[in-house]
Short mmCIF file of C-alpha atoms and ligand atoms in Angstrom, two decimals:
data_model
loop_
_atom_site.label_atom_id
_atom_site.label_comp_id
_atom_site.label_asym_id
_atom_site.label_seq_id
_atom_site.Cartn_x
_atom_site.Cartn_y
_atom_site.Cartn_z
CA ASP A 1310 33.67 -123.22 35.10
CA PRO A 1311 33.35 -126.80 34.18
CA GLU A 1312 36.25 -126.45 31.56
CA LEU A 1313 38.55 -125.53 34.25
CA THR A 1314 37.67 -128.58 36.44
CA PRO A 1315 40.03 -131.00 34.97
CA PHE A 1316 43.11 -128.53 36.06
CA LEU A 1317 41.55 -127.33 39.27
CA THR A 1318 41.07 -130.82 40.81
CA PRO A 1319 44.92 -132.02 41.13
CA VAL A 1320 45.46 -128.20 42.55
CA ARG A 1321 42.67 -128.80 45.08
CA GLU A 1322 44.20 -132.36 46.05
CA ARG A 1323 47.64 -131.00 46.63
CA ILE A 1324 46.34 -128.13 48.55
CA ASP A 1325 44.47 -130.71 50.64
CA LEU A 1326 47.53 -132.81 51.02
CA LEU A 1327 49.31 -129.52 52.16
CA VAL A 1328 46.86 -128.71 54.60
CA THR A 1329 47.04 -132.24 56.18
CA LYS A 1330 50.88 -132.09 56.24
CA ASN A 1331 50.72 -128.86 57.90
CA GLU A 1332 48.40 -130.16 60.58
CA ASN A 1333 51.04 -133.13 61.01
CA LEU A 1334 53.70 -130.88 61.52
CA THR A 1335 51.85 -129.03 63.90
CA VAL A 1336 51.19 -131.93 66.07
CA GLN A 1337 54.78 -133.34 65.48
CA LYS A 1338 55.88 -129.69 66.78
CA LYS A 1339 53.53 -129.99 69.86
CA ASN A 1340 54.92 -133.41 70.49
CA LEU A 1341 58.34 -132.23 70.40
CA GLU A 1342 57.97 -129.36 72.69
CA ILE A 1343 56.46 -131.68 75.01
CA GLN A 1344 59.29 -133.74 74.98
CA LEU A 1345 61.84 -130.92 75.13
CA ARG A 1346 60.04 -129.73 78.12
CA LEU A 1347 60.18 -133.09 79.86
CA ALA A 1348 63.72 -133.48 79.23
CA ASP A 1349 64.48 -129.71 80.60
CA ALA A 1350 62.31 -130.80 83.58
CA GLN A 1351 64.50 -133.92 84.10
CA ARG A 1352 67.67 -132.16 83.51
CA ARG A 1353 66.78 -129.38 85.99
CA GLN A 1354 65.86 -132.29 88.74
CA SER A 1355 69.12 -134.09 88.34
CA GLN A 1356 70.77 -130.58 88.93
CA ILE A 1357 68.81 -130.23 91.67
CA MET A 1358 69.63 -133.73 93.24
CA LEU A 1359 73.16 -132.91 92.38
CA GLN A 1360 73.06 -129.89 94.38
CA GLY A 1361 71.58 -131.67 97.31
CA ILE A 1362 74.67 -134.12 97.73
CA SER A 1363 77.05 -132.97 100.30
CA ASP A 1364 79.96 -134.59 98.52
CA ALA A 1365 81.44 -132.78 95.86
CA VAL A 1366 80.64 -134.16 92.35
CA ILE A 1367 81.83 -133.41 88.96
CA VAL A 1368 81.01 -134.87 85.67
CA THR A 1369 83.41 -134.58 82.60
CA ASP A 1370 82.72 -135.38 78.96
CA ALA A 1371 84.87 -137.21 76.42
CA PHE A 1372 87.18 -134.01 75.85
CA ASP A 1373 87.61 -133.63 79.61
CA GLU A 1374 85.37 -130.89 79.76
CA MET A 1375 83.07 -129.97 82.59
CA LEU A 1376 79.58 -131.28 82.01
CA MET A 1377 78.12 -130.66 85.61
CA ALA A 1378 79.24 -130.16 88.78
CA ASN A 1379 77.48 -129.03 92.17
CA PRO A 1380 78.27 -126.34 94.62
CA ALA A 1381 80.27 -128.58 96.88
CA ALA A 1382 82.74 -129.04 94.08
CA ALA A 1383 82.84 -125.54 93.15
CA ALA A 1384 83.56 -124.82 97.04
CA VAL A 1385 86.44 -127.28 97.12
CA PHE A 1386 88.18 -126.02 94.18
CA GLY A 1387 87.07 -122.37 94.15
CA PHE A 1388 85.52 -122.05 90.72
CA ASP A 1389 82.27 -120.22 89.47
CA LEU A 1390 79.74 -123.01 88.82
CA ALA A 1391 77.75 -121.01 86.41
CA ALA A 1392 80.70 -119.73 84.36
CA SER A 1393 82.53 -123.33 84.43
CA SER A 1394 80.28 -125.43 82.16
CA LYS A 1395 82.27 -126.76 79.12
CA LYS A 1396 85.64 -125.61 80.67
CA PRO A 1397 88.61 -127.85 80.39
CA ILE A 1398 88.83 -129.70 83.67
CA ALA A 1399 92.46 -129.15 84.16
CA GLN A 1400 92.08 -125.58 83.94
CA LEU A 1401 89.31 -125.69 86.79
CA LEU A 1402 91.20 -127.82 89.39
CA THR A 1403 94.65 -126.10 88.94
CA GLY A 1404 95.75 -124.73 92.11
CA LYS A 1405 94.85 -126.00 95.60
CA GLY A 1406 96.45 -129.29 94.64
CA GLY A 1407 93.96 -130.70 91.95
CA GLU A 1408 96.30 -131.21 89.08
CA ARG A 1409 96.90 -134.76 89.91
CA LEU A 1410 93.18 -135.32 89.93
CA ALA A 1411 92.86 -133.65 86.80
CA ALA A 1412 95.30 -135.92 85.09
CA ASP A 1413 93.59 -138.80 86.85
CA ILE A 1414 90.18 -138.23 85.18
CA SER A 1415 91.82 -137.58 82.02
CA GLU A 1416 93.40 -141.20 82.27
CA MET A 1417 90.43 -142.88 83.50
CA ARG A 1418 88.59 -141.43 80.30
CA LYS A 1419 91.25 -143.02 78.07
CA ASN A 1420 91.17 -146.29 79.96
CA HIS A 1421 87.59 -146.56 80.28
CA ALA A 1422 87.54 -150.01 78.48
CA ARG A 1423 89.91 -151.40 81.05
CA THR A 1424 88.80 -149.70 84.39
CA ASN A 1425 85.45 -148.40 85.24
CA ARG A 1426 86.08 -147.43 88.92
CA ARG A 1427 88.84 -146.33 91.21
CA THR A 1428 89.14 -144.82 94.60
CA ALA A 1429 92.29 -142.96 95.99
CA GLU A 1430 92.88 -140.29 98.49
CA TYR A 1431 93.96 -136.86 97.56
CA GLN A 1432 94.87 -133.75 99.54
CA PHE A 1433 93.73 -130.36 98.61
CA ASP A 1434 94.03 -127.04 100.19
CA PHE A 1435 90.77 -125.93 101.58
CA ASP A 1436 90.59 -122.58 103.36
CA GLY A 1437 94.48 -122.47 103.39
CA LYS A 1438 94.58 -125.79 105.05
CA PRO A 1439 95.17 -129.14 103.77
CA ARG A 1440 92.29 -131.35 103.75
CA LEU A 1441 92.12 -135.16 102.88
CA PHE A 1442 89.33 -136.35 100.53
CA SER A 1443 88.42 -140.06 99.45
CA VAL A 1444 87.78 -139.62 95.92
CA SER A 1445 85.92 -142.01 93.60
CA LEU A 1446 86.20 -141.92 89.69
CA SER A 1447 83.65 -143.73 87.67
CA CYS A 1448 83.22 -144.23 83.74
CA VAL A 1449 79.66 -143.97 82.67
CA ILE A 1450 78.78 -145.98 79.72
CA ASP A 1451 75.54 -145.46 77.79
CA ASN A 1452 73.38 -147.98 76.54
CA ALA A 1453 75.08 -148.10 73.21
CA ASP A 1454 78.23 -148.97 75.09
CA GLN A 1455 79.69 -145.67 74.29
CA PHE A 1456 81.65 -143.76 76.77
CA ALA A 1457 79.42 -140.99 78.23
CA GLY A 1458 81.59 -139.27 80.79
CA VAL A 1459 83.45 -139.54 84.01
CA VAL A 1460 81.75 -139.08 87.32
CA THR A 1461 84.22 -137.86 89.99
CA MET A 1462 82.80 -137.78 93.70
CA LEU A 1463 84.75 -136.40 96.37
CA HIS A 1464 84.36 -136.98 100.16
CA ASP A 1465 85.66 -134.85 103.05
CA ARG A 1466 87.41 -137.06 105.35
CA THR A 1467 88.35 -134.47 107.84
CA ARG A 1468 85.36 -135.21 110.35
CA GLU A 1469 85.52 -138.77 110.27
CA ASP A 1470 89.50 -138.35 110.92
CA ASP A 1471 88.56 -135.91 113.82
CA ILE A 1472 86.12 -138.46 115.28
CA SER A 1473 88.65 -141.44 114.82
CA GLN A 1474 91.26 -139.06 116.39
CA MET A 1475 88.73 -138.50 119.25
CA LYS A 1476 88.16 -142.32 119.70
CA THR A 1477 91.84 -142.72 119.95
CA ASP A 1478 92.33 -139.90 122.57
CA PHE A 1479 89.66 -141.25 124.68
CA VAL A 1480 91.15 -144.73 124.73
CA SER A 1481 94.52 -143.33 125.83
CA HIS A 1482 92.80 -141.05 128.33
CA VAL A 1483 90.82 -143.65 129.92
CA SER A 1484 93.99 -146.11 130.25
CA HIS A 1485 95.79 -143.42 131.71
CA GLU A 1486 92.90 -142.52 134.30
CA LEU A 1487 92.62 -146.18 134.99
CA ARG A 1488 96.28 -146.63 135.50
CA THR A 1489 96.69 -144.06 138.29
CA PRO A 1490 94.34 -145.66 141.09
CA LEU A 1491 95.57 -149.09 139.91
CA SER A 1492 99.40 -148.22 140.37
CA SER A 1493 98.67 -146.87 144.03
CA ILE A 1494 96.40 -149.84 144.76
CA LYS A 1495 99.49 -152.15 143.53
CA ALA A 1496 102.06 -150.22 145.39
CA TYR A 1497 100.46 -150.49 148.91
CA ALA A 1498 99.30 -153.96 148.28
CA GLU A 1499 103.14 -154.82 147.49
CA LEU A 1500 103.92 -152.94 150.79
CA LEU A 1501 101.64 -155.08 152.64
CA VAL A 1502 103.00 -158.29 151.20
CA ASP A 1503 106.52 -157.36 151.85
CA GLY A 1504 105.75 -156.56 155.52
CA GLU A 1505 106.85 -153.09 155.21
CA ALA A 1506 103.88 -152.10 157.32
CA THR A 1507 105.03 -152.85 160.70
CA ASP A 1508 102.23 -151.83 163.30
CA ASP A 1509 98.45 -152.05 163.01
CA LYS A 1510 97.89 -148.38 162.56
CA THR A 1511 99.93 -148.15 159.10
CA ARG A 1512 98.48 -151.36 158.13
CA ALA A 1513 94.92 -150.11 158.75
CA GLU A 1514 95.99 -146.85 156.83
CA PHE A 1515 97.29 -148.75 153.71
CA TYR A 1516 94.06 -150.91 153.50
CA HIS A 1517 92.07 -147.79 153.50
CA ILE A 1518 93.96 -146.13 150.55
CA ILE A 1519 93.47 -149.41 148.53
CA GLN A 1520 89.69 -149.42 149.45
CA ALA A 1521 89.66 -145.69 148.31
CA GLU A 1522 91.29 -146.06 145.41
CA ALA A 1523 89.52 -149.20 144.42
CA ASP A 1524 86.29 -147.20 144.97
CA ARG A 1525 87.51 -144.46 142.96
CA LEU A 1526 88.62 -147.19 140.15
CA SER A 1527 85.01 -148.46 140.12
CA ARG A 1528 83.38 -145.07 139.88
CA LEU A 1529 85.49 -144.33 137.09
CA ILE A 1530 84.63 -147.31 135.22
CA ASP A 1531 80.83 -146.88 135.99
CA ASN A 1532 81.14 -143.27 134.35
CA ILE A 1533 82.83 -144.21 131.39
CA LEU A 1534 80.31 -147.09 130.89
CA ASN A 1535 77.26 -145.20 131.41
CA ILE A 1536 78.60 -142.38 129.11
CA SER A 1537 79.32 -144.79 126.34
CA ARG A 1538 75.83 -146.57 126.82
CA ILE A 1539 73.94 -143.31 126.71
CA GLU A 1540 75.93 -142.32 123.61
CA SER A 1541 75.34 -145.65 121.94
CA GLY A 1542 71.61 -145.52 122.52
CA MET A 1543 72.19 -149.07 124.33
CA THR A 1544 70.63 -147.67 127.69
CA ARG A 1545 67.41 -148.58 128.80
CA VAL A 1546 65.53 -145.67 129.86
CA HIS A 1547 62.80 -146.26 132.37
CA LYS A 1548 60.80 -142.96 132.10
CA LYS A 1549 57.79 -142.25 134.14
CA ALA A 1550 56.22 -139.64 136.10
CA VAL A 1551 58.71 -138.86 139.05
CA ALA A 1552 58.71 -136.34 141.87
CA LEU A 1553 61.94 -134.25 141.79
CA ASN A 1554 61.44 -133.12 145.53
CA GLY A 1555 61.83 -136.57 146.60
CA ILE A 1556 64.77 -137.17 144.38
CA MET A 1557 66.34 -133.92 145.89
CA LYS A 1558 65.83 -134.79 149.39
CA GLN A 1559 67.46 -138.17 148.81
CA VAL A 1560 70.44 -136.46 147.19
CA MET A 1561 71.09 -134.15 149.79
CA GLU A 1562 70.98 -136.71 152.44
CA VAL A 1563 73.82 -138.66 150.51
CA ALA A 1564 75.68 -135.60 150.22
CA MET A 1565 75.34 -134.38 153.81
CA PRO A 1566 78.25 -136.36 155.39
CA SER A 1567 80.78 -134.88 153.07
CA ALA A 1568 79.40 -131.40 153.33
CA ARG A 1569 79.74 -131.85 157.16
CA ASP A 1570 83.37 -133.03 156.92
CA LYS A 1571 84.20 -129.83 155.28
CA GLN A 1572 82.08 -127.53 157.39
CA ILE A 1573 79.81 -126.74 154.61
CA THR A 1574 76.21 -125.49 155.40
CA LEU A 1575 74.00 -127.23 153.10
CA VAL A 1576 70.88 -124.93 152.57
CA ASP A 1577 67.55 -126.83 151.71
CA ASN A 1578 65.68 -124.68 149.58
CA VAL A 1579 63.57 -127.18 147.68
CA SER A 1580 60.08 -126.34 147.29
CA PRO A 1581 57.52 -128.48 149.09
CA VAL A 1582 55.29 -128.27 146.01
CA PHE A 1583 55.19 -131.86 144.24
CA PHE A 1584 56.97 -131.18 141.16
CA SER A 1585 56.52 -134.26 138.56
CA VAL A 1586 58.85 -134.98 135.56
CA GLU A 1587 58.70 -137.38 133.19
CA ALA A 1588 61.95 -138.92 133.74
CA ASP A 1589 64.28 -141.95 134.63
CA ARG A 1590 64.58 -141.72 138.48
CA ASP A 1591 68.05 -143.25 138.84
CA MET A 1592 69.21 -140.95 135.98
CA ILE A 1593 68.19 -137.84 137.46
CA TYR A 1594 69.43 -138.76 140.87
CA GLN A 1595 72.85 -139.49 139.33
CA ALA A 1596 72.88 -136.13 137.61
CA ALA A 1597 71.69 -134.25 140.81
CA LEU A 1598 74.03 -135.81 143.12
CA ASN A 1599 77.00 -135.09 140.47
CA LEU A 1600 76.21 -131.50 140.63
CA LEU A 1601 75.74 -131.44 144.55
CA SER A 1602 78.86 -133.39 144.93
CA ASN A 1603 80.94 -131.02 142.91
CA ALA A 1604 79.57 -127.89 144.73
CA ILE A 1605 81.04 -129.66 147.92
CA LYS A 1606 84.29 -130.47 146.54
CA TYR A 1607 85.28 -127.10 144.80
CA THR A 1608 83.90 -125.33 147.99
CA PRO A 1609 86.28 -124.40 150.58
CA ALA A 1610 85.60 -125.43 154.08
CA GLY A 1611 83.21 -123.19 155.87
CA GLY A 1612 81.15 -122.32 152.60
CA THR A 1613 77.78 -122.58 151.76
CA VAL A 1614 75.96 -124.74 149.10
CA ARG A 1615 72.30 -123.89 148.52
CA VAL A 1616 70.10 -126.19 146.54
CA ASP A 1617 66.87 -124.60 144.94
CA LEU A 1618 64.06 -126.28 143.24
CA THR A 1619 61.37 -124.15 141.71
CA ALA A 1620 58.64 -124.50 138.94
CA ASP A 1621 57.94 -121.89 136.51
CA GLU A 1622 54.27 -122.26 135.26
CA GLU A 1623 54.80 -119.99 132.13
CA THR A 1624 57.82 -121.89 130.77
CA ASN A 1625 56.34 -125.27 132.16
CA GLU A 1626 59.75 -126.25 133.38
CA VAL A 1627 60.98 -127.41 136.65
CA THR A 1628 64.50 -125.86 137.50
CA LEU A 1629 67.16 -127.26 140.07
CA LEU A 1630 69.69 -124.95 140.87
CA VAL A 1631 72.83 -125.81 143.14
CA ALA A 1632 74.78 -122.69 144.21
CA ASP A 1633 78.28 -122.70 145.84
CA THR A 1634 80.30 -120.26 147.63
CA GLY A 1635 83.24 -122.21 146.18
CA VAL A 1636 86.19 -121.25 144.19
CA GLY A 1637 84.39 -120.40 140.75
CA ILE A 1638 85.48 -121.09 137.10
CA PRO A 1639 87.43 -118.73 134.80
CA PRO A 1640 85.67 -117.70 131.71
CA GLU A 1641 88.01 -119.45 129.46
CA ALA A 1642 87.10 -122.65 131.06
CA MET A 1643 83.43 -122.24 130.85
CA LYS A 1644 83.12 -123.72 127.34
CA HIS A 1645 84.99 -126.85 128.20
CA LEU A 1646 83.38 -127.94 131.35
CA PHE A 1647 81.17 -130.67 129.65
CA GLU A 1648 83.94 -132.33 127.66
CA LYS A 1649 85.21 -135.56 128.66
CA PHE A 1650 87.96 -135.76 131.08
CA TYR A 1651 88.14 -131.93 131.24
CA ARG A 1652 89.39 -130.56 134.50
CA VAL A 1653 89.64 -126.82 135.35
CA GLU A 1654 93.48 -126.43 135.97
CA GLN A 1655 93.16 -123.98 138.71
CA ASN A 1656 90.72 -126.44 140.57
CA LYS A 1657 92.61 -129.58 140.28
CA SER A 1658 94.34 -129.33 143.56
CA MET A 1659 90.75 -128.58 145.37
CA ALA A 1660 89.69 -132.47 144.85
CA LYS A 1661 90.03 -135.69 143.20
CA GLY A 1662 88.08 -136.28 139.88
CA SER A 1663 88.15 -137.59 136.42
CA GLY A 1664 86.53 -134.95 134.56
CA LEU A 1665 83.47 -137.38 133.42
CA GLY A 1666 80.84 -136.19 135.76
CA LEU A 1667 79.54 -133.08 133.92
CA ASN A 1668 79.73 -134.73 130.53
CA LEU A 1669 77.71 -137.65 132.04
CA THR A 1670 75.21 -134.91 133.69
CA ARG A 1671 74.67 -133.07 130.60
CA GLN A 1672 74.13 -136.32 128.66
CA ILE A 1673 71.38 -137.27 131.00
CA ILE A 1674 69.81 -133.97 131.06
CA GLU A 1675 70.00 -132.84 127.53
CA GLY A 1676 70.41 -136.13 125.58
CA VAL A 1677 68.07 -138.45 127.35
CA HIS A 1678 65.61 -136.02 128.96
CA LYS A 1679 65.69 -133.15 126.45
CA GLY A 1680 66.00 -130.67 129.31
CA ARG A 1681 68.86 -127.96 129.40
CA MET A 1682 72.12 -127.54 131.79
CA ILE A 1683 72.55 -124.27 133.39
CA VAL A 1684 75.90 -122.98 134.60
CA ARG A 1685 76.98 -119.64 135.69
CA SER A 1686 80.33 -119.01 137.68
CA GLU A 1687 82.38 -116.14 138.88
CA VAL A 1688 86.15 -116.63 140.03
CA GLY A 1689 86.34 -116.39 143.87
CA LYS A 1690 82.76 -116.04 144.33
CA GLY A 1691 80.94 -119.47 143.48
CA SER A 1692 79.21 -121.25 140.86
CA THR A 1693 75.70 -122.28 139.98
CA PHE A 1694 75.17 -125.48 138.12
CA GLY A 1695 71.87 -126.72 137.22
CA PHE A 1696 69.27 -127.90 135.07
CA ALA A 1697 65.68 -127.32 133.79
CA LEU A 1698 63.21 -130.29 132.83
CA PRO A 1699 59.90 -130.06 131.18
CA ILE A 1700 56.94 -130.59 133.87
CA ALA A 1701 55.04 -133.67 132.95
CA ALA A 1702 51.49 -133.04 131.93
P1 ADP B 592 85.34 -134.10 138.10
O1 ADP B 592 85.55 -135.42 138.28
O2 ADP B 592 86.77 -133.44 137.75
O3 ADP B 592 84.70 -133.28 139.26
P2 ADP B 592 83.24 -132.96 136.38
O4 ADP B 592 83.10 -133.55 134.97
O5 ADP B 592 82.32 -133.24 137.44
O6 ADP B 592 84.64 -133.84 136.80
O7 ADP B 592 83.82 -131.61 136.30
C1 ADP B 592 84.71 -130.99 135.58
C2 ADP B 592 85.52 -129.92 136.18
O8 ADP B 592 84.47 -128.57 136.38
C3 ADP B 592 85.99 -130.18 137.45
O9 ADP B 592 87.24 -130.76 137.41
C4 ADP B 592 86.26 -128.60 137.99
O10 ADP B 592 87.19 -128.08 137.73
C5 ADP B 592 84.95 -127.92 137.48
N1 ADP B 592 83.88 -127.83 138.34
C6 ADP B 592 82.92 -128.61 138.16
N2 ADP B 592 81.71 -128.14 139.21
C7 ADP B 592 82.34 -127.16 139.80
C8 ADP B 592 82.00 -126.14 140.81
N3 ADP B 592 80.85 -126.44 141.52
N4 ADP B 592 82.73 -125.03 141.30
C9 ADP B 592 84.04 -125.16 140.70
N5 ADP B 592 84.52 -125.85 139.70
C10 ADP B 592 83.66 -126.87 139.25
#
């Protein structure tokens, strides 16, 4: 109807406008949805990263309420991570000695203009035991210079403290071990200087003692140096295909005199088949000699020490076993055998030693050569020490 046209035109225009507006809004809505999804993904990603941090992390807002935390933090203070969002931090940290930290977080937020980072040590009760944490508090300021939150990171110092304690123990142990042979060298040298040894026989005896103690001292120092070189990765390892049979023959030859002195029968059961392993010859020699000398040391006179070398095609391993008919090792001592300076109390009177040999042997076999140590023992019956190494291709 032409008469209606003047009225309808503006209405149509209006409808067109609304349609366009609606289309625009749909686009905008889509954009917002994308942004929201992006922000959500980013938030999830930061949460995943936060979870991956082994140190405890807590983020608090301008009201000292928890914004985020990771499972490590929840474990230290024993709160439920899922139910703790927006809870006052003082409430979450109460008990376990966290009150001072909560107060410090609050303080940090109030003073953020002046301080934006602080570290301190705190002690919290963890599993009923006090643990020392290094805690760092940082204020986060956003792009508009506004306070965004306080990030608290807690680093458990227990392990490092344990390691540093071990180092101290090691040093004092080493000093003690060095002092024993040194004081006897000193004492006998003094006796000689003072002319206390009046006849040749006594003098010869004193010289021998001095020599033996000096040897012991030098072995001790070698062992300590070898262990620390391997531990620090400073040892140059010369690996190549070597025949274990040859090494074992040599080791047995070297040990023969001390076995003979004690009337110990050394049984050679080394397979004549040529077993080649990818190894550092000197190190394997040292490891095998340690096991054989121990077997002789801890076996009473008249006993038997048997050396077996076999290959297992199935596991692709060469196995060395040194079996003795010695005093054996009590079950409770078994787990300590490879610790530095550990010596079985009951066997100390059998022989002199430093308790370093087995530690070094294990480092050589398991650390350097990726093999494994073998130990079996029965008190009064004897022990079998050995190792297995992969056969070289
Ligand atoms: P040590 O210098 O004292 O021999 P090791 O590290 O070689 O040190 O051995 C640690 C301890 O393990 C020894 O002191 C000894 O008590 C025990 N042990 C090692 N080998 C044997 C064995 N074949 N029979 C009995 N005890 C052994």
